[in-house]
Amino acid sequence: MASQTVVVDRADDDERFLATDLLVWFDEPESAPTATQLEGVPPDQRFAARVEDGAHDPATYPGIYGVRPMQLSVPYAGGGRWVPMAGLTWVGVHPDHRRRGVLTEMLRHHVEQTHREGVAVSGLHASEAAIYGRHGWGLASQSTTLSLGRGTTFTAPGLDETAAATTTRLATETGDDLVRRTIECEQRVGEHQPGSVVGDEGYYRAVLRESPERLRDKEPRRMLFAVRDGVDVGLAAFRRTHKWEQHRPQGTLEVHALFGDPATRLALLRRLVDFDLMATVKLPETALDDPLWSWLGPRAASDVLPADNLWVRLVDLPAALPLRSYAADCDVVVDLVDPYAPWHAGRWRVVVDAGEGRAERTDAAADVELPVWALGAAYLGGGNLLAHQRAGLLPDAPAVGELWRAFRTDLPPATAIGF
């Protein structure tokens, strides 16, 4: 197809923005007002692509994307630290404008806009994983989905006492009260688990809102909170589905989110596998090193599938590096390849000293040339640069190992909520 001139700016028509999303993602239209359906993506964070030549549908945009203002927990002083992150979401290109440069221009605009707003890190969950690595995002955390049978045994003698002192109870709050309780709980938990993400109140109102169209004979989402010493220390969000075979209950309990330290997760999981009328518990986004794997016996889980979780892109290296702490010293000159961010590309001296990192411009000879996605992948301590090097994706240079020893963490990052 012929190329087209693409201009990206803030969307000025909410109806058109929503109509484009419904066309791209082919969801069932909801009866809720447009403003309600768009909640969680602030008006000034809704962007649209326009074409300056060629035909287009006036009721939709050629492309759209949104940004959720979020906080990302990064490695810091043996725990975590909340830092701002631009949560890229609602990315879609009209079917009539595919493969004509619309997505590329939107992603370029997002990187530039994020930089203008002074946010050093962008993150996303990829619907099609092959796309975003080409534009500078690196896979920073991975997860698995799995299923457990009702009554699964979890063996963790060192945690039994604390788990037993943890009360699990279904939430009675609704509306804004539930939103506030959920945010406070996830902030408290995620601060100690690098890789975690929390959104603002608008995001949680959007996530917790359940329209009649979304439910369609489904059980409303249930929130199970874990409380210890009078404080919320974790939660699980889930929904049950009825099923009967030969007059026996074979229902499925699907967990949408699970937060907490190991003892809290143990208490929540023991409750989740013990609901009446259920035969299967499905767990999403379980980290590769989650304590669950140690608590289970061999082959106790079924339908185990690997999945990518959070993708991270650095848009301002000298601003991003001091936000986290590091495991080892390094002094490496990196020639950063970033065709979508000219202020970013070029040679940087990356220095880590006593756990603190910085990047400064230099004219010194480069020790290694790296694509920007590599630093995004390593930023949370999960994207092993040496593994990428061994796979032939990064240059065979000693500086890669020096960087990785600085960026790595004792444990891989936690899984992030979807947005």
PDB file of N, CA and C in Angstrom, residues 8-91:
ATOM      1  N   VAL A   8       0.087  12.583  14.870  1.00  0.00           N
ATOM      2  CA  VAL A   8      -0.463  12.075  16.131  1.00  0.00           C
ATOM      3  C   VAL A   8      -0.572  13.227  17.123  1.00  0.00           C
ATOM      4  N   ASP A   9      -1.729  13.342  17.757  1.00  0.00           N
ATOM      5  CA  ASP A   9      -1.961  14.390  18.749  1.00  0.00           C
ATOM      6  C   ASP A   9      -3.039  13.906  19.710  1.00  0.00           C
ATOM      7  N   ARG A  10      -3.399  14.734  20.681  1.00  0.00           N
ATOM      8  CA  ARG A  10      -4.447  14.351  21.615  1.00  0.00           C
ATOM      9  C   ARG A  10      -5.769  14.165  20.882  1.00  0.00           C
ATOM     10  N   ALA A  11      -6.499  13.137  21.272  1.00  0.00           N
ATOM     11  CA  ALA A  11      -7.810  12.885  20.680  1.00  0.00           C
ATOM     12  C   ALA A  11      -8.792  13.944  21.181  1.00  0.00           C
ATOM     13  N   ASP A  12      -9.576  14.501  20.269  1.00  0.00           N
ATOM     14  CA  ASP A  12     -10.509  15.561  20.643  1.00  0.00           C
ATOM     15  C   ASP A  12     -11.969  15.124  20.575  1.00  0.00           C
ATOM     16  N   ASP A  13     -12.215  13.844  20.359  1.00  0.00           N
ATOM     17  CA  ASP A  13     -13.580  13.342  20.221  1.00  0.00           C
ATOM     18  C   ASP A  13     -13.674  12.001  20.936  1.00  0.00           C
ATOM     19  N   ASP A  14     -14.277  11.990  22.121  1.00  0.00           N
ATOM     20  CA  ASP A  14     -14.359  10.760  22.910  1.00  0.00           C
ATOM     21  C   ASP A  14     -15.151   9.675  22.204  1.00  0.00           C
ATOM     22  N   GLU A  15     -16.236  10.046  21.541  1.00  0.00           N
ATOM     23  CA  GLU A  15     -17.053   9.050  20.839  1.00  0.00           C
ATOM     24  C   GLU A  15     -16.252   8.383  19.735  1.00  0.00           C
ATOM     25  N   ARG A  16     -15.504   9.177  19.023  1.00  0.00           N
ATOM     26  CA  ARG A  16     -14.681   8.639  17.932  1.00  0.00           C
ATOM     27  C   ARG A  16     -13.568   7.750  18.480  1.00  0.00           C
ATOM     28  N   PHE A  17     -12.984   8.160  19.593  1.00  0.00           N
ATOM     29  CA  PHE A  17     -11.930   7.370  20.238  1.00  0.00           C
ATOM     30  C   PHE A  17     -12.485   6.009  20.646  1.00  0.00           C
ATOM     31  N   LEU A  18     -13.651   6.001  21.306  1.00  0.00           N
ATOM     32  CA  LEU A  18     -14.241   4.744  21.749  1.00  0.00           C
ATOM     33  C   LEU A  18     -14.662   3.886  20.563  1.00  0.00           C
ATOM     34  N   ALA A  19     -15.214   4.502  19.524  1.00  0.00           N
ATOM     35  CA  ALA A  19     -15.633   3.737  18.344  1.00  0.00           C
ATOM     36  C   ALA A  19     -14.442   3.044  17.689  1.00  0.00           C
ATOM     37  N   THR A  20     -13.283   3.701  17.691  1.00  0.00           N
ATOM     38  CA  THR A  20     -12.084   3.079  17.123  1.00  0.00           C
ATOM     39  C   THR A  20     -11.652   1.880  17.954  1.00  0.00           C
ATOM     40  N   ASP A  21     -11.686   2.045  19.261  1.00  0.00           N
ATOM     41  CA  ASP A  21     -11.322   0.934  20.144  1.00  0.00           C
ATOM     42  C   ASP A  21     -12.247  -0.257  19.928  1.00  0.00           C
ATOM     43  N   LEU A  22     -13.550  -0.002  19.827  1.00  0.00           N
ATOM     44  CA  LEU A  22     -14.504  -1.106  19.640  1.00  0.00           C
ATOM     45  C   LEU A  22     -14.297  -1.796  18.295  1.00  0.00           C
ATOM     46  N   LEU A  23     -13.905  -1.035  17.280  1.00  0.00           N
ATOM     47  CA  LEU A  23     -13.647  -1.638  15.971  1.00  0.00           C
ATOM     48  C   LEU A  23     -12.393  -2.501  15.997  1.00  0.00           C
ATOM     49  N   VAL A  24     -11.338  -1.991  16.624  1.00  0.00           N
ATOM     50  CA  VAL A  24     -10.063  -2.716  16.650  1.00  0.00           C
ATOM     51  C   VAL A  24     -10.154  -3.971  17.498  1.00  0.00           C
ATOM     52  N   TRP A  25     -10.788  -3.859  18.681  1.00  0.00           N
ATOM     53  CA  TRP A  25     -10.820  -4.970  19.621  1.00  0.00           C
ATOM     54  C   TRP A  25     -12.116  -5.770  19.556  1.00  0.00           C
ATOM     55  N   PHE A  26     -13.049  -5.322  18.715  1.00  0.00           N
ATOM     56  CA  PHE A  26     -14.340  -5.974  18.453  1.00  0.00           C
ATOM     57  C   PHE A  26     -15.028  -6.499  19.714  1.00  0.00           C
ATOM     58  N   ASP A  27     -15.048  -5.628  20.740  1.00  0.00           N
ATOM     59  CA  ASP A  27     -15.793  -5.950  21.958  1.00  0.00           C
ATOM     60  C   ASP A  27     -17.276  -5.638  21.768  1.00  0.00           C
ATOM     61  N   GLU A  28     -18.100  -6.243  22.607  1.00  0.00           N
ATOM     62  CA  GLU A  28     -19.518  -5.929  22.592  1.00  0.00           C
ATOM     63  C   GLU A  28     -19.717  -4.518  23.135  1.00  0.00           C
ATOM     64  N   PRO A  29     -20.451  -3.652  22.434  1.00  0.00           N
ATOM     65  CA  PRO A  29     -20.691  -2.298  22.947  1.00  0.00           C
ATOM     66  C   PRO A  29     -21.413  -2.347  24.291  1.00  0.00           C
ATOM     67  N   GLU A  30     -21.051  -1.421  25.162  1.00  0.00           N
ATOM     68  CA  GLU A  30     -21.681  -1.338  26.468  1.00  0.00           C
ATOM     69  C   GLU A  30     -22.717  -0.225  26.480  1.00  0.00           C
ATOM     70  N   SER A  31     -23.644  -0.317  27.418  1.00  0.00           N
ATOM     71  CA  SER A  31     -24.676   0.700  27.556  1.00  0.00           C
ATOM     72  C   SER A  31     -24.223   1.875  28.414  1.00  0.00           C
ATOM     73  N   ALA A  32     -23.104   1.737  29.112  1.00  0.00           N
ATOM     74  CA  ALA A  32     -22.610   2.805  29.980  1.00  0.00           C
ATOM     75  C   ALA A  32     -22.222   4.022  29.151  1.00  0.00           C
ATOM     76  N   PRO A  33     -22.300   5.233  29.731  1.00  0.00           N
ATOM     77  CA  PRO A  33     -21.873   6.442  29.013  1.00  0.00           C
ATOM     78  C   PRO A  33     -20.422   6.345  28.560  1.00  0.00           C
ATOM     79  N   THR A  34     -20.111   7.034  27.486  1.00  0.00           N
ATOM     80  CA  THR A  34     -18.758   6.996  26.939  1.00  0.00           C
ATOM     81  C   THR A  34     -17.719   7.389  27.976  1.00  0.00           C
ATOM     82  N   ALA A  35     -18.004   8.434  28.761  1.00  0.00           N
ATOM     83  CA  ALA A  35     -17.042   8.880  29.774  1.00  0.00           C
ATOM     84  C   ALA A  35     -16.739   7.776  30.774  1.00  0.00           C
ATOM     85  N   THR A  36     -17.741   6.978  31.111  1.00  0.00           N
ATOM     86  CA  THR A  36     -17.531   5.873  32.048  1.00  0.00           C
ATOM     87  C   THR A  36     -16.668   4.792  31.417  1.00  0.00           C
ATOM     88  N   GLN A  37     -16.923   4.480  30.147  1.00  0.00           N
ATOM     89  CA  GLN A  37     -16.152   3.435  29.475  1.00  0.00           C
ATOM     90  C   GLN A  37     -14.689   3.829  29.281  1.00  0.00           C
ATOM     91  N   LEU A  38     -14.427   5.124  29.193  1.00  0.00           N
ATOM     92  CA  LEU A  38     -13.055   5.592  28.988  1.00  0.00           C
ATOM     93  C   LEU A  38     -12.332   5.877  30.294  1.00  0.00           C
ATOM     94  N   GLU A  39     -12.994   5.670  31.419  1.00  0.00           N
ATOM     95  CA  GLU A  39     -12.377   5.979  32.697  1.00  0.00           C
ATOM     96  C   GLU A  39     -11.115   5.124  32.897  1.00  0.00           C
ATOM     97  N   GLY A  40     -10.149   5.714  33.523  1.00  0.00           N
ATOM     98  CA  GLY A  40      -8.873   5.022  33.730  1.00  0.00           C
ATOM     99  C   GLY A  40      -7.806   5.479  32.762  1.00  0.00           C
ATOM    100  N   VAL A  41      -8.223   6.093  31.647  1.00  0.00           N
ATOM    101  CA  VAL A  41      -7.298   6.752  30.727  1.00  0.00           C
ATOM    102  C   VAL A  41      -7.683   8.231  30.729  1.00  0.00           C
ATOM    103  N   PRO A  42      -6.948   9.091  31.425  1.00  0.00           N
ATOM    104  CA  PRO A  42      -7.337  10.503  31.549  1.00  0.00           C
ATOM    105  C   PRO A  42      -7.495  11.170  30.184  1.00  0.00           C
ATOM    106  N   PRO A  43      -8.387  12.155  30.086  1.00  0.00           N
ATOM    107  CA  PRO A  43      -8.605  12.824  28.791  1.00  0.00           C
ATOM    108  C   PRO A  43      -7.337  13.352  28.143  1.00  0.00           C
ATOM    109  N   ASP A  44      -6.394  13.872  28.952  1.00  0.00           N
ATOM    110  CA  ASP A  44      -5.165  14.407  28.358  1.00  0.00           C
ATOM    111  C   ASP A  44      -4.149  13.332  28.021  1.00  0.00           C
ATOM    112  N   GLN A  45      -4.532  12.046  28.249  1.00  0.00           N
ATOM    113  CA  GLN A  45      -3.651  10.931  27.914  1.00  0.00           C
ATOM    114  C   GLN A  45      -4.285  10.021  26.860  1.00  0.00           C
ATOM    115  N   ARG A  46      -5.234  10.553  26.112  1.00  0.00           N
ATOM    116  CA  ARG A  46      -5.836   9.835  24.979  1.00  0.00           C
ATOM    117  C   ARG A  46      -5.324  10.477  23.704  1.00  0.00           C
ATOM    118  N   PHE A  47      -4.712   9.662  22.840  1.00  0.00           N
ATOM    119  CA  PHE A  47      -4.068  10.177  21.646  1.00  0.00           C
ATOM    120  C   PHE A  47      -4.619   9.473  20.408  1.00  0.00           C
ATOM    121  N   ALA A  48      -4.592  10.202  19.286  1.00  0.00           N
ATOM    122  CA  ALA A  48      -5.143   9.659  18.038  1.00  0.00           C
ATOM    123  C   ALA A  48      -4.229  10.004  16.879  1.00  0.00           C
ATOM    124  N   ALA A  49      -4.179   9.091  15.924  1.00  0.00           N
ATOM    125  CA  ALA A  49      -3.449   9.324  14.671  1.00  0.00           C
ATOM    126  C   ALA A  49      -4.436   9.796  13.620  1.00  0.00           C
ATOM    127  N   ARG A  50      -4.012  10.770  12.854  1.00  0.00           N
ATOM    128  CA  ARG A  50      -4.801  11.270  11.736  1.00  0.00           C
ATOM    129  C   ARG A  50      -3.957  11.164  10.475  1.00  0.00           C
ATOM    130  N   VAL A  51      -4.600  10.940   9.338  1.00  0.00           N
ATOM    131  CA  VAL A  51      -3.867  10.902   8.066  1.00  0.00           C
ATOM    132  C   VAL A  51      -4.189  12.173   7.298  1.00  0.00           C
ATOM    133  N   GLU A  52      -3.147  12.770   6.757  1.00  0.00           N
ATOM    134  CA  GLU A  52      -3.332  14.035   6.059  1.00  0.00           C
ATOM    135  C   GLU A  52      -3.573  13.853   4.567  1.00  0.00           C
ATOM    136  N   ASP A  53      -3.561  12.616   4.117  1.00  0.00           N
ATOM    137  CA  ASP A  53      -3.946  12.324   2.741  1.00  0.00           C
ATOM    138  C   ASP A  53      -4.623  10.964   2.734  1.00  0.00           C
ATOM    139  N   GLY A  54      -5.453  10.735   1.775  1.00  0.00           N
ATOM    140  CA  GLY A  54      -6.165   9.463   1.695  1.00  0.00           C
ATOM    141  C   GLY A  54      -7.504   9.511   2.406  1.00  0.00           C
ATOM    142  N   ALA A  55      -8.373   8.576   2.080  1.00  0.00           N
ATOM    143  CA  ALA A  55      -9.720   8.519   2.639  1.00  0.00           C
ATOM    144  C   ALA A  55      -9.689   7.926   4.039  1.00  0.00           C
ATOM    145  N   HIS A  56     -10.626   8.381   4.870  1.00  0.00           N
ATOM    146  CA  HIS A  56     -10.751   7.793   6.190  1.00  0.00           C
ATOM    147  C   HIS A  56     -12.186   7.955   6.672  1.00  0.00           C
ATOM    148  N   ASP A  57     -12.559   7.146   7.639  1.00  0.00           N
ATOM    149  CA  ASP A  57     -13.904   7.138   8.198  1.00  0.00           C
ATOM    150  C   ASP A  57     -14.017   8.250   9.235  1.00  0.00           C
ATOM    151  N   PRO A  58     -14.920   9.216   9.073  1.00  0.00           N
ATOM    152  CA  PRO A  58     -15.022  10.315  10.027  1.00  0.00           C
ATOM    153  C   PRO A  58     -15.518   9.889  11.402  1.00  0.00           C
ATOM    154  N   ALA A  59     -16.083   8.683  11.501  1.00  0.00           N
ATOM    155  CA  ALA A  59     -16.594   8.223  12.796  1.00  0.00           C
ATOM    156  C   ALA A  59     -15.522   7.548  13.647  1.00  0.00           C
ATOM    157  N   THR A  60     -14.351   7.289  13.062  1.00  0.00           N
ATOM    158  CA  THR A  60     -13.265   6.634  13.785  1.00  0.00           C
ATOM    159  C   THR A  60     -11.958   7.340  13.457  1.00  0.00           C
ATOM    160  N   TYR A  61     -10.938   7.003  14.237  1.00  0.00           N
ATOM    161  CA  TYR A  61      -9.580   7.490  13.945  1.00  0.00           C
ATOM    162  C   TYR A  61      -8.793   6.395  13.230  1.00  0.00           C
ATOM    163  N   PRO A  62      -7.796   6.751  12.433  1.00  0.00           N
ATOM    164  CA  PRO A  62      -6.917   5.725  11.848  1.00  0.00           C
ATOM    165  C   PRO A  62      -6.161   4.918  12.903  1.00  0.00           C
ATOM    166  N   GLY A  63      -5.910   5.531  14.057  1.00  0.00           N
ATOM    167  CA  GLY A  63      -5.236   4.818  15.137  1.00  0.00           C
ATOM    168  C   GLY A  63      -5.417   5.554  16.442  1.00  0.00           C
ATOM    169  N   ILE A  64      -5.343   4.823  17.552  1.00  0.00           N
ATOM    170  CA  ILE A  64      -5.456   5.436  18.872  1.00  0.00           C
ATOM    171  C   ILE A  64      -4.474   4.771  19.840  1.00  0.00           C
ATOM    172  N   TYR A  65      -4.146   5.494  20.894  1.00  0.00           N
ATOM    173  CA  TYR A  65      -3.480   4.883  22.043  1.00  0.00           C
ATOM    174  C   TYR A  65      -3.785   5.722  23.274  1.00  0.00           C
ATOM    175  N   GLY A  66      -3.619   5.107  24.430  1.00  0.00           N
ATOM    176  CA  GLY A  66      -3.835   5.805  25.690  1.00  0.00           C
ATOM    177  C   GLY A  66      -2.694   5.529  26.644  1.00  0.00           C
ATOM    178  N   VAL A  67      -2.617   6.335  27.686  1.00  0.00           N
ATOM    179  CA  VAL A  67      -1.597   6.168  28.717  1.00  0.00           C
ATOM    180  C   VAL A  67      -2.270   6.218  30.079  1.00  0.00           C
ATOM    181  N   ARG A  68      -2.014   5.218  30.879  1.00  0.00           N
ATOM    182  CA  ARG A  68      -2.479   5.220  32.258  1.00  0.00           C
ATOM    183  C   ARG A  68      -1.323   5.701  33.149  1.00  0.00           C
ATOM    184  N   PRO A  69      -1.528   6.744  33.947  1.00  0.00           N
ATOM    185  CA  PRO A  69      -0.477   7.146  34.901  1.00  0.00           C
ATOM    186  C   PRO A  69      -0.343   6.072  35.977  1.00  0.00           C
ATOM    187  N   MET A  70       0.836   5.469  36.065  1.00  0.00           N
ATOM    188  CA  MET A  70       1.024   4.349  36.973  1.00  0.00           C
ATOM    189  C   MET A  70       2.314   4.511  37.759  1.00  0.00           C
ATOM    190  N   GLN A  71       2.458   3.653  38.767  1.00  0.00           N
ATOM    191  CA  GLN A  71       3.679   3.587  39.553  1.00  0.00           C
ATOM    192  C   GLN A  71       4.265   2.183  39.416  1.00  0.00           C
ATOM    193  N   LEU A  72       5.580   2.126  39.210  1.00  0.00           N
ATOM    194  CA  LEU A  72       6.291   0.863  39.046  1.00  0.00           C
ATOM    195  C   LEU A  72       7.240   0.688  40.220  1.00  0.00           C
ATOM    196  N   SER A  73       7.235  -0.473  40.833  1.00  0.00           N
ATOM    197  CA  SER A  73       8.174  -0.773  41.913  1.00  0.00           C
ATOM    198  C   SER A  73       9.484  -1.267  41.299  1.00  0.00           C
ATOM    199  N   VAL A  74      10.572  -0.534  41.571  1.00  0.00           N
ATOM    200  CA  VAL A  74      11.885  -0.892  41.031  1.00  0.00           C
ATOM    201  C   VAL A  74      12.791  -1.349  42.167  1.00  0.00           C
ATOM    202  N   PRO A  75      13.833  -2.134  41.864  1.00  0.00           N
ATOM    203  CA  PRO A  75      14.735  -2.600  42.928  1.00  0.00           C
ATOM    204  C   PRO A  75      15.378  -1.414  43.652  1.00  0.00           C
ATOM    205  N   TYR A  76      15.340  -1.471  44.985  1.00  0.00           N
ATOM    206  CA  TYR A  76      15.921  -0.371  45.746  1.00  0.00           C
ATOM    207  C   TYR A  76      16.253  -0.835  47.154  1.00  0.00           C
ATOM    208  N   ALA A  77      17.531  -0.785  47.492  1.00  0.00           N
ATOM    209  CA  ALA A  77      18.008  -1.069  48.848  1.00  0.00           C
ATOM    210  C   ALA A  77      17.480  -2.393  49.393  1.00  0.00           C
ATOM    211  N   GLY A  78      17.520  -3.430  48.569  1.00  0.00           N
ATOM    212  CA  GLY A  78      17.087  -4.749  49.002  1.00  0.00           C
ATOM    213  C   GLY A  78      15.587  -4.961  48.977  1.00  0.00           C
ATOM    214  N   GLY A  79      14.839  -3.944  48.595  1.00  0.00           N
ATOM    215  CA  GLY A  79      13.383  -4.067  48.498  1.00  0.00           C
ATOM    216  C   GLY A  79      12.900  -3.429  47.222  1.00  0.00           C
ATOM    217  N   GLY A  80      11.939  -2.528  47.334  1.00  0.00           N
ATOM    218  CA  GLY A  80      11.415  -1.856  46.158  1.00  0.00           C
ATOM    219  C   GLY A  80      11.201  -0.382  46.429  1.00  0.00           C
ATOM    220  N   ARG A  81      10.910   0.339  45.358  1.00  0.00           N
ATOM    221  CA  ARG A  81      10.669   1.779  45.449  1.00  0.00           C
ATOM    222  C   ARG A  81       9.722   2.163  44.322  1.00  0.00           C
ATOM    223  N   TRP A  82       8.680   2.932  44.647  1.00  0.00           N
ATOM    224  CA  TRP A  82       7.716   3.344  43.632  1.00  0.00           C
ATOM    225  C   TRP A  82       8.267   4.507  42.803  1.00  0.00           C
ATOM    226  N   VAL A  83       8.202   4.366  41.466  1.00  0.00           N
ATOM    227  CA  VAL A  83       8.611   5.441  40.565  1.00  0.00           C
ATOM    228  C   VAL A  83       7.533   5.589  39.489  1.00  0.00           C
ATOM    229  N   PRO A  84       7.395   6.782  38.895  1.00  0.00           N
ATOM    230  CA  PRO A  84       6.365   6.978  37.860  1.00  0.00           C
ATOM    231  C   PRO A  84       6.635   6.127  36.623  1.00  0.00           C
ATOM    232  N   MET A  85       5.565   5.649  36.012  1.00  0.00           N
ATOM    233  CA  MET A  85       5.650   4.896  34.765  1.00  0.00           C
ATOM    234  C   MET A  85       4.469   5.265  33.888  1.00  0.00           C
ATOM    235  N   ALA A  86       4.718   5.482  32.612  1.00  0.00           N
ATOM    236  CA  ALA A  86       3.657   5.696  31.635  1.00  0.00           C
ATOM    237  C   ALA A  86       3.158   4.329  31.173  1.00  0.00           C
ATOM    238  N   GLY A  87       1.931   3.993  31.542  1.00  0.00           N
ATOM    239  CA  GLY A  87       1.367   2.693  31.190  1.00  0.00           C
ATOM    240  C   GLY A  87       0.673   2.749  29.835  1.00  0.00           C
ATOM    241  N   LEU A  88       1.356   2.295  28.801  1.00  0.00           N
ATOM    242  CA  LEU A  88       0.822   2.344  27.439  1.00  0.00           C
ATOM    243  C   LEU A  88      -0.298   1.321  27.282  1.00  0.00           C
ATOM    244  N   THR A  89      -1.448   1.753  26.756  1.00  0.00           N
ATOM    245  CA  THR A  89      -2.614   0.876  26.669  1.00  0.00           C
ATOM    246  C   THR A  89      -3.511   1.323  25.522  1.00  0.00           C
ATOM    247  N   TRP A  90      -4.548   0.561  25.246  1.00  0.00           N
ATOM    248  CA  TRP A  90      -5.556   0.912  24.234  1.00  0.00           C
ATOM    249  C   TRP A  90      -4.907   1.198  22.873  1.00  0.00           C
ATOM    250  N   VAL A  91      -3.836   0.506  22.541  1.00  0.00           N
ATOM    251  CA  VAL A  91      -3.159   0.740  21.260  1.00  0.00           C
ATOM    252  C   VAL A  91      -3.909  -0.008  20.157  1.00  0.00           C
TER     253      VAL A  91
END
